[in-house]
CSV table of C-alpha atoms and ligand atoms in Angstrom, one decimal:
chain,number,residue,atom,x,y,z
I,72,UNK,CA,-33.1,-20.6,7.5
I,73,UNK,CA,-33.3,-18.1,10.3
I,74,UNK,CA,-31.1,-15.8,8.3
I,75,UNK,CA,-33.3,-15.9,5.3
I,76,UNK,CA,-36.3,-15.0,7.5
I,77,UNK,CA,-34.4,-12.1,8.9
I,78,UNK,CA,-33.5,-10.8,5.5
I,79,UNK,CA,-37.1,-11.1,4.4
I,80,UNK,CA,-38.4,-9.3,7.5
I,81,UNK,CA,-35.8,-6.6,7.0
I,82,UNK,CA,-36.9,-6.1,3.4
I,83,UNK,CA,-40.5,-6.0,4.5
I,84,UNK,CA,-39.7,-3.4,7.2
I,85,UNK,CA,-37.7,-1.3,4.8
I,86,UNK,CA,-40.4,-1.4,2.1
I,87,UNK,CA,-43.1,-0.4,4.6
I,88,UNK,CA,-40.9,2.4,5.8
I,89,UNK,CA,-40.3,3.7,2.3
I,90,UNK,CA,-44.0,3.5,1.5
I,91,UNK,CA,-45.0,5.5,4.6
I,92,UNK,CA,-42.4,8.1,3.8
I,93,UNK,CA,-43.6,8.4,0.2
I,94,UNK,CA,-47.2,8.9,1.3
I,95,UNK,CA,-46.1,11.6,3.7
I,96,UNK,CA,-44.3,13.5,0.9
I,97,UNK,CA,-47.4,13.3,-1.3
I,98,UNK,CA,-49.7,15.1,1.1
I,99,UNK,CA,-46.9,17.5,2.0
I,100,UNK,CA,-46.9,18.4,-1.6
I,101,UNK,CA,-50.6,19.4,-2.0
I,102,UNK,CA,-51.7,23.0,-1.5
I,103,UNK,CA,-55.4,23.8,-1.3
I,104,UNK,CA,-57.5,26.9,-1.1
I,105,UNK,CA,-60.1,26.9,1.6
I,106,UNK,CA,-62.7,29.5,2.5
I,107,UNK,CA,-64.9,30.1,-0.6
I,108,UNK,CA,-67.7,27.6,0.1
I,109,UNK,CA,-69.5,27.1,3.4
I,110,UNK,CA,-70.2,23.4,2.5
I,111,UNK,CA,-66.5,22.3,2.3
I,112,UNK,CA,-66.1,21.5,6.0
I,113,UNK,CA,-64.2,23.5,8.5
I,114,UNK,CA,-60.4,23.8,8.8
I,115,UNK,CA,-60.1,21.1,11.4
I,116,UNK,CA,-61.8,18.5,9.3
I,117,UNK,CA,-60.0,19.6,6.2
I,118,UNK,CA,-56.6,19.2,7.8
I,119,UNK,CA,-57.7,15.9,9.5
I,120,UNK,CA,-58.0,14.3,6.0
I,121,UNK,CA,-54.2,14.2,5.9
I,122,UNK,CA,-54.3,15.2,2.2
I,123,UNK,CA,-52.8,18.6,2.4
I,124,UNK,CA,-49.5,20.3,3.3
I,125,UNK,CA,-50.6,23.9,2.7
I,126,UNK,CA,-53.8,25.6,3.3
I,127,UNK,CA,-54.5,29.0,1.8
I,128,UNK,CA,-57.4,30.8,3.6
I,129,UNK,CA,-59.2,32.7,0.9
I,130,UNK,CA,-59.5,35.7,0.7
I,131,UNK,CA,-58.6,39.1,2.1
I,132,UNK,CA,-60.5,40.6,-0.9
I,133,UNK,CA,-60.6,44.3,-0.1
I,134,UNK,CA,-57.4,46.2,0.9
I,135,UNK,CA,-54.9,48.8,-0.3
I,136,UNK,CA,-55.5,52.3,-1.6
I,137,UNK,CA,-56.5,53.4,1.9
I,138,UNK,CA,-59.5,51.0,2.1
I,139,UNK,CA,-60.4,49.3,5.3
I,140,UNK,CA,-59.3,45.7,4.6
I,141,UNK,CA,-62.0,43.0,4.7
I,142,UNK,CA,-62.0,39.2,4.6
I,143,UNK,CA,-64.6,37.1,3.0
I,144,UNK,CA,-65.0,33.4,3.9
I,145,UNK,CA,-68.3,32.8,2.2
I,146,UNK,CA,-70.7,30.8,4.4
I,147,UNK,CA,-68.1,29.9,7.0
I,148,UNK,CA,-68.5,33.0,9.2
I,149,UNK,CA,-69.6,36.6,9.2
I,150,UNK,CA,-66.5,38.8,9.5
I,151,UNK,CA,-68.4,42.0,10.1
I,152,UNK,CA,-69.2,41.2,13.7
I,153,UNK,CA,-65.8,39.5,14.4
I,154,UNK,CA,-67.5,36.2,13.7
I,155,UNK,CA,-64.5,34.7,11.9
I,156,UNK,CA,-62.3,34.7,15.0
I,157,UNK,CA,-63.6,31.1,15.6
I,158,UNK,CA,-61.4,30.0,12.7
I,159,UNK,CA,-58.4,30.4,15.0
I,160,UNK,CA,-59.0,26.9,16.5
I,161,UNK,CA,-58.9,25.3,13.1
I,162,UNK,CA,-55.8,27.2,12.1
I,163,UNK,CA,-54.0,25.8,15.2
I,164,UNK,CA,-55.3,22.3,14.6
I,165,UNK,CA,-53.8,22.4,11.1
I,166,UNK,CA,-50.5,23.8,12.3
I,167,UNK,CA,-50.3,21.1,15.0
I,168,UNK,CA,-50.3,18.6,12.1
I,169,UNK,CA,-47.4,20.3,10.5
I,170,UNK,CA,-49.5,22.0,7.9
I,171,UNK,CA,-48.6,25.6,6.9
I,172,UNK,CA,-51.6,28.0,6.9
I,173,UNK,CA,-51.4,31.1,4.8
I,174,UNK,CA,-53.8,34.1,4.3
I,175,UNK,CA,-54.5,34.5,0.7
I,176,UNK,CA,-54.9,38.1,-0.4
I,177,UNK,CA,-56.6,39.1,-3.6
I,178,UNK,CA,-58.7,36.6,-5.6
I,179,UNK,CA,-60.8,36.7,-8.7
I,180,UNK,CA,-63.4,39.0,-7.1
I,181,UNK,CA,-62.6,42.0,-5.0
I,182,UNK,CA,-61.4,45.5,-4.7
I,183,UNK,CA,-57.7,45.6,-4.1
I,184,UNK,CA,-54.8,47.6,-5.4
I,185,UNK,CA,-51.6,49.2,-4.2
I,186,UNK,CA,-51.2,52.9,-4.9
I,187,UNK,CA,-47.6,53.5,-3.8
I,188,UNK,CA,-44.7,52.2,-1.9
I,189,UNK,CA,-46.0,53.6,1.3
I,190,UNK,CA,-49.4,52.0,0.7
I,191,UNK,CA,-47.5,48.7,0.3
I,192,UNK,CA,-45.9,49.4,3.7
I,193,UNK,CA,-49.3,50.1,5.3
I,194,UNK,CA,-50.7,46.9,4.0
I,195,UNK,CA,-47.7,44.9,5.2
I,196,UNK,CA,-48.0,46.5,8.7
I,197,UNK,CA,-51.8,45.7,8.6
I,198,UNK,CA,-51.1,42.0,7.7
I,199,UNK,CA,-48.4,41.7,10.3
I,200,UNK,CA,-50.6,43.1,13.1
I,201,UNK,CA,-53.8,41.4,12.2
I,202,UNK,CA,-52.8,37.9,10.9
I,203,UNK,CA,-49.1,37.4,11.7
I,204,UNK,CA,-47.0,37.9,14.8
I,205,UNK,CA,-48.0,41.5,15.6
I,206,UNK,CA,-51.0,42.5,17.6
I,207,UNK,CA,-54.3,44.4,17.1
I,208,UNK,CA,-57.6,44.6,18.9
I,209,UNK,CA,-59.5,43.4,15.8
I,210,UNK,CA,-57.7,40.4,14.4
I,211,UNK,CA,-60.3,39.0,11.9
I,212,UNK,CA,-59.2,35.4,12.3
I,213,UNK,CA,-58.5,35.7,16.1
I,214,UNK,CA,-55.2,35.2,17.8
I,215,UNK,CA,-53.8,32.3,15.8
I,216,UNK,CA,-50.6,33.4,14.0
I,217,UNK,CA,-50.6,32.4,10.4
I,218,UNK,CA,-47.5,31.0,8.7
I,219,UNK,CA,-47.4,33.6,5.9
I,220,UNK,CA,-49.2,35.5,3.1
I,221,UNK,CA,-50.3,34.1,-0.3
I,222,UNK,CA,-50.5,36.6,-3.2
I,223,UNK,CA,-53.4,35.7,-5.5
I,224,UNK,CA,-53.3,39.0,-7.3
I,225,UNK,CA,-55.5,39.0,-10.4
I,226,UNK,CA,-56.7,42.6,-10.5
I,227,UNK,CA,-55.8,46.1,-9.4
I,228,UNK,CA,-52.4,47.7,-9.8
I,229,UNK,CA,-49.5,45.9,-11.5
I,230,UNK,CA,-47.0,47.8,-9.3
I,231,UNK,CA,-45.8,47.7,-5.7
I,232,UNK,CA,-46.4,44.0,-5.1
I,233,UNK,CA,-42.6,43.6,-4.9
I,234,UNK,CA,-42.6,46.3,-2.2
I,235,UNK,CA,-45.3,44.5,-0.3
I,236,UNK,CA,-43.2,41.2,-0.5
I,237,UNK,CA,-40.1,43.1,0.8
I,238,UNK,CA,-41.9,44.7,3.7
I,239,UNK,CA,-43.5,41.5,4.7
I,240,UNK,CA,-40.2,39.5,4.5
I,241,UNK,CA,-38.6,42.1,6.8
I,242,UNK,CA,-40.9,41.0,9.5
I,243,UNK,CA,-39.2,37.6,9.3
I,244,UNK,CA,-36.4,39.2,11.2
I,245,UNK,CA,-38.6,39.3,14.3
I,246,UNK,CA,-38.2,35.6,14.9
I,247,UNK,CA,-40.6,33.4,13.1
I,248,UNK,CA,-40.1,33.0,9.4
I,249,UNK,CA,-43.0,34.5,7.3
I,250,UNK,CA,-43.6,32.3,4.2
I,251,UNK,CA,-44.5,34.1,1.0
I,252,UNK,CA,-46.4,32.2,-1.6
I,253,UNK,CA,-48.1,33.3,-4.8
I,254,UNK,CA,-50.6,32.1,-7.4
I,255,UNK,CA,-49.7,33.7,-10.7
I,256,UNK,CA,-51.6,32.8,-13.9
I,257,UNK,CA,-49.6,30.6,-16.3
I,258,UNK,CA,-49.0,33.2,-19.1
I,259,UNK,CA,-45.4,34.2,-18.5
I,260,UNK,CA,-44.5,36.6,-17.0
I,261,UNK,CA,-47.5,37.3,-14.8
I,262,UNK,CA,-48.8,40.8,-15.4
I,263,UNK,CA,-49.4,41.6,-11.8
I,264,UNK,CA,-46.9,39.4,-9.9
I,265,UNK,CA,-44.0,39.3,-12.4
I,266,UNK,CA,-41.8,41.9,-10.6
I,267,UNK,CA,-42.7,40.6,-7.1
I,268,UNK,CA,-41.7,37.1,-8.1
I,269,UNK,CA,-38.4,38.3,-9.5
I,270,UNK,CA,-37.4,39.5,-6.0
I,271,UNK,CA,-36.7,35.9,-5.2
I,272,UNK,CA,-38.5,36.3,-1.9
I,273,UNK,CA,-41.2,33.7,-2.6
I,274,UNK,CA,-40.9,30.3,-1.0
I,275,UNK,CA,-43.7,28.5,-2.9
I,276,UNK,CA,-45.3,29.5,-6.2
I,277,UNK,CA,-48.4,27.7,-7.3
I,278,UNK,CA,-49.0,28.6,-10.9
I,279,UNK,CA,-52.6,28.5,-12.1
I,280,UNK,CA,-52.6,26.2,-15.2
I,281,UNK,CA,-56.3,26.8,-15.8
I,282,UNK,CA,-58.6,29.5,-17.3
I,283,UNK,CA,-55.6,30.2,-19.6
I,284,UNK,CA,-55.9,28.0,-22.8
I,285,UNK,CA,-52.5,29.0,-24.3
I,286,UNK,CA,-50.6,27.4,-21.3
I,287,UNK,CA,-52.9,24.7,-19.9
I,288,UNK,CA,-54.1,21.2,-20.7
I,289,UNK,CA,-56.4,21.5,-23.7
I,290,UNK,CA,-57.9,19.4,-26.4
I,291,UNK,CA,-56.4,16.3,-24.9
I,292,UNK,CA,-52.9,17.6,-25.2
I,293,UNK,CA,-50.3,18.2,-22.4
I,294,UNK,CA,-47.9,20.0,-24.7
I,295,UNK,CA,-48.8,23.6,-23.8
I,296,UNK,CA,-48.9,22.9,-20.1
I,297,UNK,CA,-45.5,21.2,-20.2
I,298,UNK,CA,-43.7,23.9,-22.2
I,299,UNK,CA,-45.2,26.5,-19.9
I,300,UNK,CA,-44.0,24.6,-16.8
I,301,UNK,CA,-40.5,24.5,-18.4
I,302,UNK,CA,-40.5,28.2,-18.8
I,303,UNK,CA,-41.6,28.8,-15.2
I,304,UNK,CA,-39.1,26.5,-13.7
I,305,UNK,CA,-36.2,27.9,-15.7
I,306,UNK,CA,-37.2,31.6,-15.1
I,307,UNK,CA,-38.6,32.1,-11.6
I,308,UNK,CA,-36.3,32.3,-8.6
I,309,UNK,CA,-38.7,30.7,-6.2
I,310,UNK,CA,-37.8,27.8,-3.9
I,311,UNK,CA,-40.5,25.5,-5.2
I,312,UNK,CA,-43.1,25.6,-8.0
I,313,UNK,CA,-46.4,23.8,-7.8
I,314,UNK,CA,-48.7,22.8,-10.6
I,315,UNK,CA,-52.0,24.6,-9.9
I,316,UNK,CA,-55.1,22.8,-11.2
I,317,UNK,CA,-58.9,22.7,-10.8
I,318,UNK,CA,-60.0,20.0,-8.3
I,319,UNK,CA,-63.0,19.2,-10.5
I,320,UNK,CA,-64.2,19.8,-14.1
I,321,UNK,CA,-66.6,22.5,-12.9
I,322,UNK,CA,-64.0,24.2,-10.5
I,323,UNK,CA,-62.7,26.4,-13.3
I,324,UNK,CA,-63.8,27.7,-16.7
I,325,UNK,CA,-61.2,25.5,-18.5
I,326,UNK,CA,-58.0,23.6,-17.8
I,327,UNK,CA,-59.3,20.6,-15.9
I,328,UNK,CA,-56.9,17.6,-16.2
I,329,UNK,CA,-58.3,14.1,-15.7
I,330,UNK,CA,-56.4,12.5,-12.9
I,331,UNK,CA,-55.1,9.6,-15.0
I,332,UNK,CA,-53.6,12.1,-17.4
I,333,UNK,CA,-52.0,13.9,-14.5
I,334,UNK,CA,-50.5,10.7,-13.1
I,335,UNK,CA,-49.3,9.2,-16.4
I,336,UNK,CA,-48.4,12.1,-18.6
I,337,UNK,CA,-47.7,15.2,-16.5
I,338,UNK,CA,-46.3,14.3,-13.0
I,339,UNK,CA,-43.6,11.9,-14.3
I,340,UNK,CA,-42.3,14.7,-16.4
I,341,UNK,CA,-42.5,17.7,-14.0
I,342,UNK,CA,-41.3,15.7,-11.0
I,343,UNK,CA,-37.9,15.5,-12.6
I,344,UNK,CA,-37.4,19.2,-12.1
I,345,UNK,CA,-35.6,20.1,-8.9
I,346,UNK,CA,-38.0,23.0,-8.4
I,347,UNK,CA,-41.0,20.7,-8.4
I,348,UNK,CA,-42.9,21.1,-5.0
I,349,UNK,CA,-46.2,19.5,-5.7
I,350,UNK,CA,-49.8,20.3,-6.8
I,351,UNK,CA,-52.1,23.1,-5.8
I,352,UNK,CA,-55.8,22.6,-6.1
I,353,UNK,CA,-58.6,25.1,-6.5
I,354,UNK,CA,-60.4,24.4,-4.1
I,355,UNK,CA,-61.3,22.4,-1.0
I,356,UNK,CA,-65.0,22.4,-1.8
I,357,UNK,CA,-64.4,20.8,-5.2
I,358,UNK,CA,-61.8,18.4,-3.9
I,359,UNK,CA,-64.2,17.4,-1.1
I,360,UNK,CA,-66.8,16.5,-3.8
I,361,UNK,CA,-64.4,14.9,-6.3
I,362,UNK,CA,-61.7,13.3,-4.2
I,363,UNK,CA,-59.2,14.5,-6.8
I,364,UNK,CA,-56.3,14.9,-4.3
I,365,UNK,CA,-56.7,11.3,-3.1
I,366,UNK,CA,-56.1,10.0,-6.6
I,367,UNK,CA,-52.8,11.9,-7.2
I,368,UNK,CA,-49.9,9.6,-7.2
I,369,UNK,CA,-46.4,10.5,-6.6
I,370,UNK,CA,-44.6,8.4,-9.1
I,371,UNK,CA,-41.3,7.9,-7.4
I,372,UNK,CA,-38.7,7.6,-4.8
I,373,UNK,CA,-37.1,10.4,-6.8
I,374,UNK,CA,-39.7,12.7,-5.3
I,375,UNK,CA,-38.9,11.4,-1.8
I,376,UNK,CA,-35.1,11.8,-2.3
I,377,UNK,CA,-35.7,15.4,-3.4
I,378,UNK,CA,-37.5,16.0,-0.1
I,379,UNK,CA,-34.7,14.4,1.9
I,380,UNK,CA,-32.2,16.7,0.2
I,381,UNK,CA,-34.2,19.9,0.4
I,382,UNK,CA,-36.9,19.9,3.1
I,383,UNK,CA,-35.3,20.1,6.5
I,384,UNK,CA,-38.4,19.3,8.5
I,385,UNK,CA,-39.2,16.2,6.5
I,386,UNK,CA,-35.5,15.2,6.6
I,387,UNK,CA,-35.8,15.2,10.3
I,388,UNK,CA,-38.9,13.1,10.3
I,389,UNK,CA,-37.2,10.6,8.0
I,390,UNK,CA,-34.1,10.6,10.1
I,391,UNK,CA,-36.2,9.9,13.2
I,392,UNK,CA,-38.0,7.1,11.5
I,393,UNK,CA,-34.6,5.6,10.5
I,394,UNK,CA,-33.3,6.0,14.0
I,395,UNK,CA,-36.5,4.3,15.5
I,396,UNK,CA,-36.1,1.5,12.9
I,397,UNK,CA,-32.4,0.9,13.8
I,398,UNK,CA,-33.2,1.0,17.5
I,399,UNK,CA,-36.1,-1.4,17.2
I,400,UNK,CA,-34.0,-3.8,15.3
G,97,NAG,C1,-65.6,20.9,12.4
G,97,NAG,O1,-66.4,20.0,11.6
G,97,NAG,C2,-66.6,18.8,12.3
G,97,NAG,C3,-67.3,17.8,11.3
G,97,NAG,O2,-68.4,18.4,10.8
G,97,NAG,C4,-67.4,19.0,13.6
G,97,NAG,O3,-67.5,17.8,14.3
G,97,NAG,C5,-66.6,20.0,14.5
G,97,NAG,O4,-67.3,20.2,15.6
G,97,NAG,C6,-66.3,21.2,13.7
G,97,NAG,N1,-65.4,22.0,14.5
G,97,NAG,C7,-65.5,23.3,14.7
G,97,NAG,C8,-64.5,24.0,15.6
G,97,NAG,O5,-66.4,23.9,14.3
G,98,NAG,C1,-63.1,50.0,-5.3
G,98,NAG,O1,-62.7,50.9,-4.3
G,98,NAG,C2,-62.6,52.2,-4.8
G,98,NAG,C3,-62.0,53.1,-3.6
G,98,NAG,O2,-62.6,52.8,-2.4
G,98,NAG,C4,-63.9,52.7,-5.3
G,98,NAG,O3,-63.8,54.0,-5.8
G,98,NAG,C5,-64.4,51.8,-6.4
G,98,NAG,O4,-65.7,52.2,-6.8
G,98,NAG,C6,-64.4,50.4,-5.9
G,98,NAG,N1,-64.7,49.5,-7.0
G,98,NAG,C7,-65.5,48.4,-7.0
G,98,NAG,C8,-65.6,47.6,-8.2
G,98,NAG,O5,-66.2,48.2,-6.0
């Protein structure tokens, strides 16, 4: 009798442990853009939701070609008077939760372009000194050190982005790894980022499967999206690929995927790819309104197992949980 209870209790414990691990892996796998709407909540409250593993601060929208770089964080703060340095606290709060925080450069509106290899070098140095581990008297987001740079390049030159990636990654030699991420559009190859992505230097690539009817969810069919996903996963030498989606039907011109379609027809297919990293959402404001991210379901332990195999940090967490479990027993 006692044995049976022990077995049941053991099963219960094990199930709870698995469930908590799976939940962790889901939020670890959601990347969100923050910074383009003053009514989306600050970084501290965004990260406290526990829904996200990656935050892309959007955007550094003017840079390159000898221009003085400028950030724009909509209603959050006024960068002209150094008013965005207050964001540092939120960045640190997010990082203390294990969330990676990137600066996203580019965006749909802006004035950015690289005119030469040496221009790329200047921009890399600027980013290092003002947002990463270097130093400058005018760091726009204060003294917090970001985890990396996100390339959301949708305009300007089609050249030298690979040089920028190389120069930035060289700074990883100074100690802390600099993550490189990118948000190409789904038509393959991306006209601006194709060459940069081929360097193999990018850790996480969140492909925008929206505003591009030939490769997105449209007319109730997942076919175009799934065949485009297949092309990306078989062609791009990035560590992980993310499915980029609008967080609400009005968050993009087209390509919104109802969350039940995502959970039942898309995730079960793309999660089987070893390159699957998670879902990227545009953007925090719409997710805050719609709750889209909280309805995303990771279908499987397959997902969990993949993290155990590939994500060192999470592997340690799970190892520690197992250890605590065994010791408590
Ligand atoms: C962030 O927002 C929360 C909730 O509105 C608020 O309580 C908090 O003071 C804000 N933090 C900062 C640093 O502005
Ligand atoms: C972008 O910047 C360049 C160089 O500073 C300038 O000539 C051009 O007019 C700007 N374009 C826009 C759309 O602001």
